[in-house]
Amino acid sequence: MKTILLAGGAGYIGSHTAVELLNSGYNVVVVDNYANSCPESIKRVEKITGKKVALYEADVKDKSKLEKIFSENKIDAVIHFAGLKAVGESVKMPVEYYRNNIDTTLSLLETMKKFNVGNIIFSSSATVYGEDNKVPYTEEMKRGTCTNPYGWTKVMMEQILEDTAKANPDMSVILLRYFNPIGAHESGMIGEDPQGIPNNLMPYVAQVAVGRRDHLTIYGNDYPTPDGTCRRDYIHVVDLAKGHVKAIDYVFTTKGVEIFNLGTGTPYSVTEIVTTFERVNNMKLKYEYGPRRQGDLPESYANADKAYRLLGWKTEKTLEDMCKDLWRWQSNNPNGYKK
């Protein structure tokens, strides 16, 4: 039975991926510093699956702690989720984003080399396509000019991983370019629980719905889209997690670098998302339109044919599923993982 290290694995995507990996017969080791997560998520992963997770509290930038984890567990592959991830925050805190996101990657790669671990899956982003490419995005497009430091860190980390793989022909690197993960596990036990004010749309919607926030501000209604609000490719987090399992299965069969988009290929506007959430959960949300937010593109959506062709992966959940599962999580956990 192979063992997978999830760096940053107690977070939103990491915890859902842990469930799917455990259910698929893998052992899971999680290392997280809880900067935007908490250990309760992993306790709930264990309840959902009935299986144990080896959990370490440590900063992935800390090589000495990483080496201890690698020495105590025979790691077969790494999934790298560890990183700061808010576009708006990255514009205000560029140095912190460059330091954290790049250092975690370098520390992981140095530790993997020391322990002869050659398989890594990287949590990348559609932001690497930048402003220069036309939608829908395909994997062979050149990385574009990003609109924010968060996107630039993803571009730089992809380049670091590609260069490392070129220097080591026995290495297998998979870059998973996520689009917009939303929703929660159908059990309602795990979901997105951002610390402080949410930076992404759907956790903010959920917190308005549960009464934690007064109203939602939709940033910009004058974009060149059908209703004037930004359009994004929203993907259910469980579909995304299952994409990681497919990528882990694949990483052991190949060498070099492969890039995969993980998205539905169907864009929805911010207004469509909000009105769908209202409809399927039978409620009205208080929202208003505000000015555009720096760094936002009008449209971003995937062509995910390659993931279906090579990984046998495609999305199964609908937008309605995403909205229902999100509300089940938030209504069952009005304060997130805090009691």
Short mmCIF file of C-alpha atoms in Angstrom, two decimals:
data_model
loop_
_atom_site.label_atom_id
_atom_site.label_comp_id
_atom_site.label_asym_id
_atom_site.label_seq_id
_atom_site.Cartn_x
_atom_site.Cartn_y
_atom_site.Cartn_z
CA MET A 1 0.00 0.00 0.00
CA LYS A 2 1.56 3.29 -1.13
CA THR A 3 1.90 6.28 1.20
CA ILE A 4 1.12 9.79 -0.01
CA LEU A 5 2.33 12.91 1.80
CA LEU A 6 -0.12 15.81 1.63
CA ALA A 7 1.77 19.06 2.26
CA GLY A 8 -0.87 21.49 3.48
CA GLY A 9 -3.27 18.56 3.66
CA ALA A 10 -5.52 19.86 6.47
CA GLY A 11 -6.91 22.62 4.26
CA TYR A 12 -10.01 22.70 2.11
CA ILE A 13 -8.79 20.79 -0.95
CA GLY A 14 -6.28 18.72 1.00
CA SER A 15 -8.85 17.31 3.43
CA HIS A 16 -11.22 16.30 0.63
CA THR A 17 -8.32 14.71 -1.26
CA ALA A 18 -7.35 12.80 1.88
CA VAL A 19 -10.84 11.26 1.98
CA GLU A 20 -10.67 10.12 -1.64
CA LEU A 21 -7.12 8.75 -1.30
CA LEU A 22 -8.01 6.78 1.84
CA ASN A 23 -11.15 5.43 0.16
CA SER A 24 -8.97 4.37 -2.79
CA GLY A 25 -6.60 2.32 -0.62
CA TYR A 26 -3.69 4.73 -0.11
CA ASN A 27 -2.05 5.60 3.20
CA VAL A 28 -2.07 9.33 3.94
CA VAL A 29 0.42 11.49 5.86
CA VAL A 30 -0.50 15.15 6.40
CA VAL A 31 1.82 18.01 7.32
CA ASP A 32 0.25 21.42 7.97
CA ASN A 33 1.01 24.53 10.02
CA TYR A 34 -2.71 25.43 10.30
CA ALA A 35 -2.18 28.93 8.88
CA ASN A 36 -5.51 28.57 7.05
CA SER A 37 -6.74 25.22 8.39
CA CYS A 38 -7.12 23.26 11.62
CA PRO A 39 -6.53 19.70 12.89
CA GLU A 40 -10.27 19.14 13.35
CA SER A 41 -10.63 18.67 9.59
CA ILE A 42 -8.38 15.60 9.71
CA LYS A 43 -10.29 14.16 12.69
CA ARG A 44 -13.39 14.38 10.54
CA VAL A 45 -11.61 12.83 7.56
CA GLU A 46 -10.89 9.86 9.85
CA LYS A 47 -14.57 9.69 10.90
CA ILE A 48 -15.77 9.78 7.29
CA THR A 49 -13.36 7.06 6.12
CA GLY A 50 -12.89 4.98 9.27
CA LYS A 51 -9.12 5.16 8.62
CA LYS A 52 -6.20 6.81 10.39
CA VAL A 53 -4.11 9.69 9.09
CA ALA A 54 -0.56 10.37 10.27
CA LEU A 55 -0.80 14.07 11.13
CA TYR A 56 2.15 16.41 11.76
CA GLU A 57 1.98 20.06 12.77
CA ALA A 58 4.89 21.73 10.99
CA ASP A 59 5.68 24.44 8.47
CA VAL A 60 6.54 22.94 5.10
CA LYS A 61 9.31 25.53 4.78
CA ASP A 62 11.06 23.85 7.76
CA LYS A 63 13.41 21.30 6.19
CA SER A 64 14.48 19.74 9.50
CA LYS A 65 10.88 18.91 10.34
CA LEU A 66 10.23 17.65 6.82
CA GLU A 67 13.24 15.34 7.08
CA LYS A 68 11.88 13.93 10.34
CA ILE A 69 8.54 13.20 8.65
CA PHE A 70 10.23 11.53 5.68
CA SER A 71 12.43 9.46 8.00
CA GLU A 72 9.42 8.23 9.99
CA ASN A 73 7.30 7.34 6.93
CA LYS A 74 8.16 5.67 3.65
CA ILE A 75 6.77 8.32 1.32
CA ASP A 76 6.00 7.18 -2.24
CA ALA A 77 4.64 10.46 -3.60
CA VAL A 78 3.93 14.04 -2.51
CA ILE A 79 0.94 16.25 -3.23
CA HIS A 80 1.92 19.87 -2.68
CA PHE A 81 -1.03 21.96 -1.44
CA ALA A 82 0.98 24.15 0.97
CA GLY A 83 0.72 27.80 0.05
CA LEU A 84 -1.02 31.11 0.53
CA LYS A 85 -3.81 31.37 -2.00
CA ALA A 86 -5.81 34.63 -1.96
CA VAL A 87 -5.48 36.77 -5.08
CA GLY A 88 -6.48 40.06 -3.43
CA GLU A 89 -4.30 39.46 -0.38
CA SER A 90 -1.31 38.67 -2.59
CA VAL A 91 -1.56 42.13 -4.17
CA LYS A 92 -1.28 43.66 -0.69
CA MET A 93 1.33 41.18 0.64
CA PRO A 94 3.58 40.23 -2.31
CA VAL A 95 6.75 39.52 -0.30
CA GLU A 96 4.95 37.14 2.06
CA TYR A 97 3.47 35.26 -0.90
CA TYR A 98 6.76 34.90 -2.75
CA ARG A 99 8.62 33.86 0.40
CA ASN A 100 6.06 31.31 1.59
CA ASN A 101 4.98 29.70 -1.67
CA ILE A 102 8.40 29.36 -3.27
CA ASP A 103 10.17 28.31 -0.07
CA THR A 104 7.69 25.49 0.58
CA THR A 105 8.36 24.13 -2.91
CA LEU A 106 12.14 24.28 -2.59
CA SER A 107 12.11 22.65 0.85
CA LEU A 108 9.91 19.82 -0.40
CA LEU A 109 12.08 19.20 -3.47
CA GLU A 110 15.31 19.20 -1.44
CA THR A 111 13.83 16.76 1.08
CA MET A 112 12.42 14.52 -1.65
CA LYS A 113 15.85 14.37 -3.28
CA LYS A 114 17.50 13.42 0.02
CA PHE A 115 15.03 10.58 0.57
CA ASN A 116 14.91 9.48 -3.07
CA VAL A 117 11.24 10.32 -3.62
CA GLY A 118 10.66 11.13 -7.27
CA ASN A 119 6.89 11.66 -7.58
CA ILE A 120 5.16 14.97 -6.97
CA ILE A 121 1.77 16.44 -7.83
CA PHE A 122 1.56 20.21 -7.61
CA SER A 123 -1.53 22.21 -6.76
CA SER A 124 -1.32 24.81 -9.50
CA SER A 125 -3.93 27.23 -10.79
CA ALA A 126 -5.69 28.55 -13.86
CA THR A 127 -4.14 31.92 -12.98
CA VAL A 128 -0.95 30.82 -14.78
CA TYR A 129 -2.73 31.36 -18.10
CA GLY A 130 -2.69 35.08 -17.31
CA GLU A 131 -4.10 37.80 -19.51
CA ASP A 132 -2.47 36.68 -22.75
CA ASN A 133 -4.42 33.52 -23.58
CA LYS A 134 -7.95 33.13 -24.89
CA VAL A 135 -10.56 30.96 -23.18
CA PRO A 136 -11.10 28.05 -22.98
CA TYR A 137 -7.58 27.38 -21.72
CA THR A 138 -5.66 24.32 -22.94
CA GLU A 139 -2.53 22.86 -21.39
CA GLU A 140 -0.20 23.54 -24.31
CA MET A 141 -0.75 27.31 -24.05
CA LYS A 142 2.22 29.31 -22.82
CA ARG A 143 2.05 30.60 -19.29
CA GLY A 144 0.81 34.15 -19.51
CA THR A 145 1.39 37.48 -17.82
CA CYS A 146 -0.30 37.22 -14.44
CA THR A 147 -2.35 39.96 -12.86
CA ASN A 148 -1.27 39.30 -9.26
CA PRO A 149 1.62 37.93 -7.13
CA TYR A 150 -0.34 34.76 -6.25
CA GLY A 151 -0.47 33.87 -9.94
CA TRP A 152 3.21 34.68 -10.39
CA THR A 153 4.14 32.32 -7.54
CA LYS A 154 2.28 29.52 -9.35
CA VAL A 155 4.12 30.33 -12.59
CA MET A 156 7.48 30.31 -10.78
CA MET A 157 6.74 27.07 -8.93
CA GLU A 158 5.71 25.35 -12.15
CA GLN A 159 9.01 26.45 -13.70
CA ILE A 160 11.00 25.23 -10.68
CA LEU A 161 9.30 21.82 -10.88
CA GLU A 162 9.83 21.55 -14.65
CA ASP A 163 13.52 22.43 -14.35
CA THR A 164 13.95 19.92 -11.52
CA ALA A 165 12.36 17.17 -13.60
CA LYS A 166 14.61 18.00 -16.58
CA ALA A 167 17.65 17.56 -14.35
CA ASN A 168 16.36 14.24 -13.00
CA PRO A 169 15.03 11.85 -15.68
CA ASP A 170 13.65 9.49 -13.00
CA MET A 171 11.32 12.16 -11.66
CA SER A 172 7.58 12.36 -12.36
CA VAL A 173 5.88 15.74 -11.98
CA ILE A 174 2.19 16.42 -12.53
CA LEU A 175 0.96 20.02 -12.55
CA LEU A 176 -2.77 20.23 -11.81
CA ARG A 177 -4.22 23.55 -12.85
CA TYR A 178 -7.35 24.09 -10.77
CA PHE A 179 -10.16 26.32 -11.77
CA ASN A 180 -12.60 27.40 -9.01
CA PRO A 181 -13.28 24.74 -6.35
CA ILE A 182 -16.52 25.15 -4.39
CA GLY A 183 -18.95 22.92 -2.50
CA ALA A 184 -18.20 20.48 0.30
CA HIS A 185 -18.29 16.78 1.15
CA GLU A 186 -21.83 15.44 0.92
CA SER A 187 -21.67 14.35 4.58
CA GLY A 188 -21.56 18.02 5.63
CA MET A 189 -18.63 17.16 7.92
CA ILE A 190 -15.80 18.86 6.02
CA GLY A 191 -15.79 21.99 3.91
CA GLU A 192 -14.13 25.34 3.32
CA ASP A 193 -13.43 27.23 6.54
CA PRO A 194 -11.31 30.31 5.75
CA GLN A 195 -9.67 32.18 8.62
CA GLY A 196 -10.89 35.77 8.90
CA ILE A 197 -12.80 37.44 6.08
CA PRO A 198 -13.23 35.04 3.12
CA ASN A 199 -11.31 35.98 -0.02
CA ASN A 200 -13.33 33.72 -2.34
CA LEU A 201 -16.93 34.04 -3.44
CA MET A 202 -18.66 30.92 -2.14
CA PRO A 203 -17.47 30.86 1.49
CA TYR A 204 -18.57 34.50 1.66
CA VAL A 205 -21.97 33.56 0.20
CA ALA A 206 -22.31 30.78 2.77
CA GLN A 207 -21.37 33.07 5.66
CA VAL A 208 -23.96 35.64 4.56
CA ALA A 209 -26.55 32.84 4.30
CA VAL A 210 -25.80 31.58 7.83
CA GLY A 211 -25.87 35.10 9.30
CA ARG A 212 -22.17 35.57 10.02
CA ARG A 213 -21.93 38.45 7.53
CA ASP A 214 -24.47 41.13 6.68
CA HIS A 215 -24.25 41.09 2.89
CA LEU A 216 -22.19 40.08 -0.13
CA THR A 217 -20.45 42.56 -2.40
CA ILE A 218 -20.11 41.44 -6.02
CA TYR A 219 -17.05 43.17 -7.41
CA GLY A 220 -17.84 44.64 -10.80
CA ASN A 221 -20.96 44.39 -12.97
CA ASP A 222 -19.56 46.12 -16.03
CA TYR A 223 -17.37 43.34 -17.44
CA PRO A 224 -17.81 42.27 -21.11
CA THR A 225 -19.92 39.23 -20.11
CA PRO A 226 -23.64 38.50 -20.60
CA ASP A 227 -24.69 39.92 -17.22
CA GLY A 228 -21.65 42.13 -16.55
CA THR A 229 -20.16 39.99 -13.76
CA CYS A 230 -17.06 37.80 -14.00
CA ARG A 231 -17.48 34.26 -15.32
CA ARG A 232 -15.55 31.36 -13.82
CA ASP A 233 -15.28 27.58 -14.17
CA TYR A 234 -16.62 26.33 -10.81
CA ILE A 235 -15.77 22.73 -9.92
CA HIS A 236 -17.07 20.65 -7.02
CA VAL A 237 -14.25 20.04 -4.54
CA VAL A 238 -15.01 16.29 -4.46
CA ASP A 239 -14.62 16.08 -8.25
CA LEU A 240 -11.34 17.96 -7.83
CA ALA A 241 -10.21 15.57 -5.08
CA LYS A 242 -10.98 12.57 -7.28
CA GLY A 243 -8.81 14.20 -9.95
CA HIS A 244 -5.89 13.99 -7.51
CA VAL A 245 -6.46 10.27 -7.01
CA LYS A 246 -6.39 9.77 -10.78
CA ALA A 247 -3.20 11.83 -10.94
CA ILE A 248 -1.59 9.74 -8.18
CA ASP A 249 -2.47 6.56 -10.04
CA TYR A 250 -0.88 8.07 -13.16
CA VAL A 251 2.25 9.52 -11.53
CA PHE A 252 3.60 6.04 -10.79
CA THR A 253 3.35 5.04 -14.47
CA THR A 254 5.16 7.95 -16.14
CA LYS A 255 8.29 10.12 -16.06
CA GLY A 256 8.80 13.78 -16.85
CA VAL A 257 6.19 16.53 -16.62
CA GLU A 258 2.49 16.42 -17.43
CA ILE A 259 0.01 19.28 -17.08
CA PHE A 260 -3.72 18.81 -16.59
CA ASN A 261 -6.58 21.27 -16.31
CA LEU A 262 -9.14 20.30 -13.67
CA GLY A 263 -12.37 22.11 -14.48
CA THR A 264 -15.83 21.51 -15.92
CA GLY A 265 -15.38 23.56 -19.08
CA THR A 266 -18.59 25.48 -18.34
CA PRO A 267 -18.33 29.06 -17.03
CA TYR A 268 -20.92 30.63 -14.73
CA SER A 269 -21.16 34.28 -13.77
CA VAL A 270 -21.00 35.48 -10.18
CA THR A 271 -24.65 36.55 -10.38
CA GLU A 272 -25.65 33.11 -11.73
CA ILE A 273 -23.84 31.42 -8.83
CA VAL A 274 -25.60 33.59 -6.25
CA THR A 275 -29.05 33.11 -7.78
CA THR A 276 -28.52 29.33 -8.10
CA PHE A 277 -27.51 29.16 -4.43
CA GLU A 278 -30.70 31.05 -3.53
CA ARG A 279 -32.90 28.81 -5.68
CA VAL A 280 -31.64 25.38 -4.63
CA ASN A 281 -31.51 26.30 -0.94
CA ASN A 282 -34.80 28.23 -0.97
CA MET A 283 -33.49 31.48 0.49
CA LYS A 284 -32.74 35.09 -0.41
CA LEU A 285 -29.31 36.60 0.04
CA LYS A 286 -28.55 40.25 0.63
CA TYR A 287 -26.04 41.41 -1.95
CA GLU A 288 -24.91 44.52 -3.76
CA TYR A 289 -22.60 45.42 -6.63
CA GLY A 290 -19.33 47.21 -5.99
CA PRO A 291 -16.34 48.37 -8.06
CA ARG A 292 -14.07 45.92 -9.86
CA ARG A 293 -11.42 44.19 -7.78
CA GLN A 294 -7.79 44.53 -8.84
CA GLY A 295 -6.44 41.42 -10.55
CA ASP A 296 -9.75 39.89 -11.71
CA LEU A 297 -10.16 38.76 -15.32
CA PRO A 298 -13.57 38.85 -17.03
CA GLU A 299 -13.56 35.13 -17.90
CA SER A 300 -11.63 31.98 -17.02
CA TYR A 301 -12.62 28.44 -17.92
CA ALA A 302 -11.03 25.15 -18.90
CA ASN A 303 -10.78 22.71 -21.70
CA ALA A 304 -10.35 19.51 -19.62
CA ASP A 305 -10.24 16.99 -22.49
CA LYS A 306 -6.65 15.95 -21.71
CA ALA A 307 -7.53 14.87 -18.16
CA TYR A 308 -10.33 12.69 -19.53
CA ARG A 309 -8.10 11.25 -22.26
CA LEU A 310 -5.05 10.39 -20.12
CA LEU A 311 -6.43 10.14 -16.58
CA GLY A 312 -9.94 8.92 -17.29
CA TRP A 313 -11.23 11.82 -15.16
CA LYS A 314 -14.22 14.06 -15.68
CA THR A 315 -16.50 16.01 -13.40
CA GLU A 316 -19.74 14.42 -12.17
CA LYS A 317 -21.29 17.05 -9.87
CA THR A 318 -23.61 19.83 -11.03
CA LEU A 319 -23.69 23.48 -10.01
CA GLU A 320 -26.80 22.64 -7.99
CA ASP A 321 -24.83 19.91 -6.14
CA MET A 322 -22.10 22.43 -5.37
CA CYS A 323 -24.56 24.91 -3.88
CA LYS A 324 -26.53 22.30 -1.89
CA ASP A 325 -23.40 20.66 -0.47
CA LEU A 326 -21.91 24.03 0.46
CA TRP A 327 -25.04 24.99 2.38
CA ARG A 328 -25.21 21.58 4.11
CA TRP A 329 -21.65 22.12 5.35
CA GLN A 330 -22.19 25.73 6.47
CA SER A 331 -25.62 25.17 8.06
CA ASN A 332 -24.27 22.16 10.00
CA ASN A 333 -21.14 24.13 10.95
CA PRO A 334 -22.16 27.81 11.22
CA ASN A 335 -18.80 28.73 12.72
CA GLY A 336 -16.78 26.32 10.60
CA TYR A 337 -14.70 23.84 12.57
CA LYS A 338 -14.98 25.97 15.71
CA LYS A 339 -17.64 24.78 18.15
#
